[in-house]
mmCIF file of C-alpha atoms and ligand atoms in Angstrom:
data_model
loop_
_atom_site.group_PDB
_atom_site.id
_atom_site.type_symbol
_atom_site.label_atom_id
_atom_site.label_comp_id
_atom_site.label_asym_id
_atom_site.label_seq_id
_atom_site.Cartn_x
_atom_site.Cartn_y
_atom_site.Cartn_z
ATOM 1 C CA MET U 1 133.443 94.357 110.722
ATOM 2 C CA LYS U 2 130.770 97.051 111.098
ATOM 3 C CA ASN U 3 128.834 95.626 108.149
ATOM 4 C CA GLU U 4 128.444 92.399 110.123
ATOM 5 C CA ILE U 5 126.259 94.216 112.679
ATOM 6 C CA THR U 6 122.524 94.276 112.020
ATOM 7 C CA LYS U 7 121.560 96.832 114.627
ATOM 8 C CA VAL U 8 123.308 99.305 116.919
ATOM 9 C CA MET U 9 121.833 98.889 120.399
ATOM 10 C CA PHE U 10 123.872 101.570 122.217
ATOM 11 C CA ASN U 11 126.109 104.039 120.418
ATOM 12 C CA GLU U 12 129.338 105.576 121.742
ATOM 13 C CA GLU U 13 127.610 108.636 123.146
ATOM 14 C CA GLN U 14 124.933 106.625 124.964
ATOM 15 C CA ILE U 15 127.608 104.399 126.487
ATOM 16 C CA ALA U 16 129.767 107.360 127.553
ATOM 17 C CA ASP U 17 126.763 109.058 129.208
ATOM 18 C CA LYS U 18 125.938 105.875 131.094
ATOM 19 C CA VAL U 19 129.544 105.373 132.217
ATOM 20 C CA ARG U 20 129.629 108.936 133.618
ATOM 21 C CA GLU U 21 126.309 108.359 135.415
ATOM 22 C CA LEU U 22 127.556 105.131 137.026
ATOM 23 C CA ALA U 23 130.868 106.743 138.026
ATOM 24 C CA LYS U 24 128.969 109.598 139.689
ATOM 25 C CA ARG U 25 126.894 107.128 141.726
ATOM 26 C CA ILE U 26 130.053 105.286 142.752
ATOM 27 C CA ASP U 27 131.717 108.551 143.830
ATOM 28 C CA ASP U 28 128.619 109.449 145.852
ATOM 29 C CA ASP U 29 128.508 106.034 147.550
ATOM 30 C CA TYR U 30 132.175 105.579 148.462
ATOM 31 C CA LYS U 31 133.232 108.632 150.406
ATOM 32 C CA GLU U 32 136.167 107.093 152.219
ATOM 33 C CA GLY U 33 138.285 103.964 152.455
ATOM 34 C CA THR U 34 140.194 102.083 149.801
ATOM 35 C CA LEU U 35 138.115 101.165 146.767
ATOM 36 C CA LEU U 36 139.420 98.307 144.643
ATOM 37 C CA VAL U 37 137.782 98.161 141.221
ATOM 38 C CA VAL U 38 138.077 94.608 139.873
ATOM 39 C CA GLY U 39 137.529 94.028 136.158
ATOM 40 C CA VAL U 40 136.357 90.605 135.011
ATOM 41 C CA LEU U 41 138.492 89.659 131.984
ATOM 42 C CA LYS U 42 138.266 89.866 129.108
ATOM 43 C CA GLY U 43 134.825 91.257 128.340
ATOM 44 C CA ALA U 44 134.740 93.979 130.988
ATOM 45 C CA SER U 45 138.191 95.389 130.152
ATOM 46 C CA VAL U 46 136.883 98.214 127.940
ATOM 47 C CA PHE U 47 134.095 99.216 130.330
ATOM 48 C CA HIS U 48 136.487 98.999 133.300
ATOM 49 C CA SER U 49 139.051 101.293 131.696
ATOM 50 C CA ASP U 50 136.422 103.906 130.807
ATOM 51 C CA LEU U 51 134.681 103.663 134.180
ATOM 52 C CA ILE U 52 137.782 104.153 136.344
ATOM 53 C CA ARG U 53 138.687 107.288 134.386
ATOM 54 C CA GLN U 54 135.283 108.827 135.191
ATOM 55 C CA ILE U 55 135.561 108.060 138.916
ATOM 56 C CA GLN U 56 136.986 111.095 140.709
ATOM 57 C CA ARG U 57 137.970 109.470 144.035
ATOM 58 C CA PRO U 58 141.206 107.438 144.285
ATOM 59 C CA VAL U 59 140.899 103.788 143.282
ATOM 60 C CA MET U 60 143.087 100.736 143.029
ATOM 61 C CA ILE U 61 142.500 98.321 140.177
ATOM 62 C CA ASP U 62 142.881 94.604 139.692
ATOM 63 C CA PHE U 63 141.605 91.934 137.311
ATOM 64 C CA ILE U 64 140.253 88.429 137.580
ATOM 65 C CA SER U 65 139.471 85.922 134.878
ATOM 66 C CA ALA U 66 137.043 83.061 135.296
ATOM 67 C CA SER U 67 135.506 80.520 132.966
ATOM 68 C CA SER U 68 132.779 77.917 133.092
ATOM 69 C CA TYR U 69 133.741 74.283 133.063
ATOM 70 C CA GLY U 70 132.589 72.166 130.156
ATOM 71 C CA MET U 71 131.803 72.771 126.520
ATOM 72 C CA SER U 72 128.274 74.066 126.834
ATOM 73 C CA SER U 73 127.716 77.662 125.747
ATOM 74 C CA THR U 74 125.092 78.048 128.434
ATOM 75 C CA SER U 75 126.750 78.360 131.783
ATOM 76 C CA SER U 76 126.304 75.421 134.174
ATOM 77 C CA GLY U 77 127.421 77.255 137.273
ATOM 78 C CA ALA U 78 130.688 75.352 137.644
ATOM 79 C CA VAL U 79 133.319 78.039 137.394
ATOM 80 C CA LYS U 80 137.108 78.067 137.637
ATOM 81 C CA ILE U 81 139.452 81.007 138.138
ATOM 82 C CA ASP U 82 141.986 81.287 135.300
ATOM 83 C CA LYS U 83 143.726 84.414 136.573
ATOM 84 C CA ASP U 84 143.335 85.427 140.179
ATOM 85 C CA LEU U 85 143.649 88.846 141.812
ATOM 86 C CA ASP U 86 147.194 90.057 142.460
ATOM 87 C CA TYR U 87 146.552 91.287 145.995
ATOM 88 C CA SER U 88 144.648 90.491 149.165
ATOM 89 C CA ILE U 89 141.268 92.212 149.404
ATOM 90 C CA GLU U 90 140.924 91.837 153.162
ATOM 91 C CA GLY U 91 139.341 94.952 154.664
ATOM 92 C CA LEU U 92 138.866 96.693 151.297
ATOM 93 C CA ASP U 93 135.753 97.926 149.529
ATOM 94 C CA VAL U 94 135.603 95.833 146.367
ATOM 95 C CA LEU U 95 133.634 96.727 143.260
ATOM 96 C CA ILE U 96 133.397 93.926 140.692
ATOM 97 C CA VAL U 97 133.007 95.309 137.174
ATOM 98 C CA GLU U 98 131.357 93.006 134.641
ATOM 99 C CA ASP U 99 130.359 93.519 131.022
ATOM 100 C CA ILE U 100 127.090 91.618 130.945
ATOM 101 C CA ILE U 101 125.144 89.447 133.357
ATOM 102 C CA ASP U 102 123.136 86.656 131.809
ATOM 103 C CA THR U 103 122.246 83.752 134.123
ATOM 104 C CA GLY U 104 124.345 85.354 136.863
ATOM 105 C CA LEU U 105 126.003 82.047 137.699
ATOM 106 C CA THR U 106 129.530 83.279 136.951
ATOM 107 C CA LEU U 107 129.076 86.310 139.163
ATOM 108 C CA LYS U 108 127.459 84.342 141.947
ATOM 109 C CA TYR U 109 130.556 82.183 142.081
ATOM 110 C CA LEU U 110 132.890 85.193 141.968
ATOM 111 C CA LEU U 111 130.916 86.980 144.655
ATOM 112 C CA GLU U 112 131.085 84.028 147.034
ATOM 113 C CA ASN U 113 134.758 83.562 146.255
ATOM 114 C CA MET U 114 135.445 87.238 147.102
ATOM 115 C CA LEU U 115 133.371 87.200 150.276
ATOM 116 C CA ALA U 116 135.449 84.281 151.577
ATOM 117 C CA ARG U 117 138.495 86.610 151.504
ATOM 118 C CA HIS U 118 136.964 88.978 154.097
ATOM 119 C CA PRO U 119 136.698 92.278 152.234
ATOM 120 C CA LYS U 120 134.976 95.195 153.958
ATOM 121 C CA SER U 121 132.295 95.133 151.255
ATOM 122 C CA VAL U 122 131.634 93.765 147.762
ATOM 123 C CA GLU U 123 129.290 95.269 145.185
ATOM 124 C CA ILE U 124 128.728 94.564 141.507
ATOM 125 C CA CYS U 125 128.653 97.010 138.609
ATOM 126 C CA THR U 126 127.575 95.679 135.217
ATOM 127 C CA LEU U 127 127.140 97.620 132.024
ATOM 128 C CA LEU U 128 124.441 95.291 130.688
ATOM 129 C CA ASP U 129 121.905 93.092 132.427
ATOM 130 C CA LYS U 130 119.698 90.422 130.860
ATOM 131 C CA THR U 131 117.416 90.168 133.894
ATOM 132 C CA ALA U 132 114.959 87.795 132.245
ATOM 133 C CA ARG U 133 117.563 85.038 132.081
ATOM 134 C CA ARG U 134 118.757 85.283 135.677
ATOM 135 C CA LYS U 135 119.138 81.927 137.448
ATOM 136 C CA SER U 136 120.812 83.157 140.617
ATOM 137 C CA ASP U 137 119.651 85.564 143.282
ATOM 138 C CA ILE U 138 122.574 87.982 143.246
ATOM 139 C CA ASP U 139 122.072 91.593 144.184
ATOM 140 C CA VAL U 140 123.513 93.903 141.521
ATOM 141 C CA LYS U 141 123.869 97.441 142.813
ATOM 142 C CA TYR U 142 124.963 99.248 139.641
ATOM 143 C CA VAL U 143 123.334 98.389 136.311
ATOM 144 C CA GLY U 144 124.001 100.380 133.147
ATOM 145 C CA PHE U 145 121.317 99.098 130.796
ATOM 146 C CA GLN U 146 118.677 96.373 131.162
ATOM 147 C CA ILE U 147 118.405 94.524 127.861
ATOM 148 C CA LEU U 148 116.197 91.817 126.424
ATOM 149 C CA ASP U 149 117.485 88.359 125.614
ATOM 150 C CA GLU U 150 119.362 89.330 122.473
ATOM 151 C CA PHE U 151 122.953 88.349 121.733
ATOM 152 C CA ILE U 152 125.120 91.469 121.574
ATOM 153 C CA VAL U 153 128.774 92.266 120.852
ATOM 154 C CA GLY U 154 131.174 95.221 120.969
ATOM 155 C CA TYR U 155 132.701 97.493 123.606
ATOM 156 C CA GLY U 156 134.756 94.551 124.928
ATOM 157 C CA ILE U 157 132.107 91.877 124.388
ATOM 158 C CA ASP U 158 132.845 89.151 121.854
ATOM 159 C CA TYR U 159 131.402 86.468 119.686
ATOM 160 C CA ALA U 160 134.119 83.786 119.308
ATOM 161 C CA GLU U 161 136.733 86.415 120.334
ATOM 162 C CA LYS U 162 135.635 88.810 117.575
ATOM 163 C CA TYR U 163 134.059 92.295 117.764
ATOM 164 C CA ARG U 164 135.619 93.308 121.116
ATOM 165 C CA ASN U 165 137.089 96.447 119.541
ATOM 166 C CA LEU U 166 133.822 97.840 118.186
ATOM 167 C CA PRO U 167 133.297 101.171 119.990
ATOM 168 C CA PHE U 168 129.511 100.603 120.204
ATOM 169 C CA ILE U 169 127.238 97.732 121.276
ATOM 170 C CA GLY U 170 125.289 95.958 118.559
ATOM 171 C CA VAL U 171 123.638 92.782 117.402
ATOM 172 C CA PRO U 172 125.778 90.700 115.012
ATOM 173 C CA LYS U 173 124.455 88.897 111.950
ATOM 174 C CA ASN U 174 124.679 85.124 111.690
ATOM 175 C CA VAL U 175 124.779 84.236 115.366
ATOM 176 C CA ASP U 176 122.476 81.707 116.895
HETATM 177 P P1 IMP Q 1 126.421 84.142 133.128
HETATM 178 O O1 IMP Q 1 125.833 85.385 133.758
HETATM 179 O O2 IMP Q 1 127.172 83.285 134.094
HETATM 180 O O3 IMP Q 1 125.397 83.369 132.371
HETATM 181 O O4 IMP Q 1 127.509 84.528 132.070
HETATM 182 C C1 IMP Q 1 127.751 85.828 131.688
HETATM 183 C C2 IMP Q 1 128.812 85.803 130.608
HETATM 184 O O5 IMP Q 1 128.271 85.219 129.417
HETATM 185 C C3 IMP Q 1 129.220 87.213 130.231
HETATM 186 O O6 IMP Q 1 130.254 87.702 131.034
HETATM 187 C C4 IMP Q 1 129.621 87.012 128.795
HETATM 188 O O7 IMP Q 1 130.955 86.550 128.730
HETATM 189 C C5 IMP Q 1 128.696 85.925 128.281
HETATM 190 N N1 IMP Q 1 127.518 86.514 127.594
HETATM 191 C C6 IMP Q 1 126.253 86.573 128.048
HETATM 192 N N2 IMP Q 1 125.441 87.183 127.174
HETATM 193 C C7 IMP Q 1 126.229 87.537 126.124
HETATM 194 C C8 IMP Q 1 125.963 88.242 124.880
HETATM 195 O O8 IMP Q 1 124.855 88.677 124.561
HETATM 196 N N3 IMP Q 1 127.049 88.429 124.069
HETATM 197 C C9 IMP Q 1 128.298 87.965 124.385
HETATM 198 N N4 IMP Q 1 128.580 87.330 125.532
HETATM 199 C C10 IMP Q 1 127.552 87.106 126.389
HETATM 200 MG MG1 MG Q 2 132.261 88.287 131.050
#
């Protein structure tokens, strides 16, 4: 599998350093109250599990899974929830954890969906951000790395369900 990667973009150590840095910011920002850290399946599962273990304050966790309607690989903005949260988020501080934000249309939908449930607050934490491709005006409070418009895999992120278990983030061969 590793020989199908042309370039390592972030190695294990760089990712671990970034995860610790983000967790520190989160600890500094949420001094009290109940913090619910919501992972967006499946891509963010690896980042989510590393991030929560670097956060020192108590957290609750939950997961949500959403997908775009239609066959197009570029997101149209029409999103459906495939697996919803297990619990009510009313009155809670919610942190949505995402692997990568591209157009931002998926997250915009999720954000609006969450806000309709009357949480105390909602913020977004993404490991990777392709800012140049953003089509929605969402405010992302915690960003790990800004990257250019290059297709990447690993550390939970897939190409056709492959490469999620690579411990680093890299650019695969033969993807267009
Ligand atoms: P968007 O922000 O609604 O356009 O969609 C973001 C989703 O597209 C991410 O959660 C990923 O599932 C997928 N995605 C975007 N860029 C990449 C990439 O470089 N590699 C793999 N998946 C990607
Ligand atoms: Mg995703």
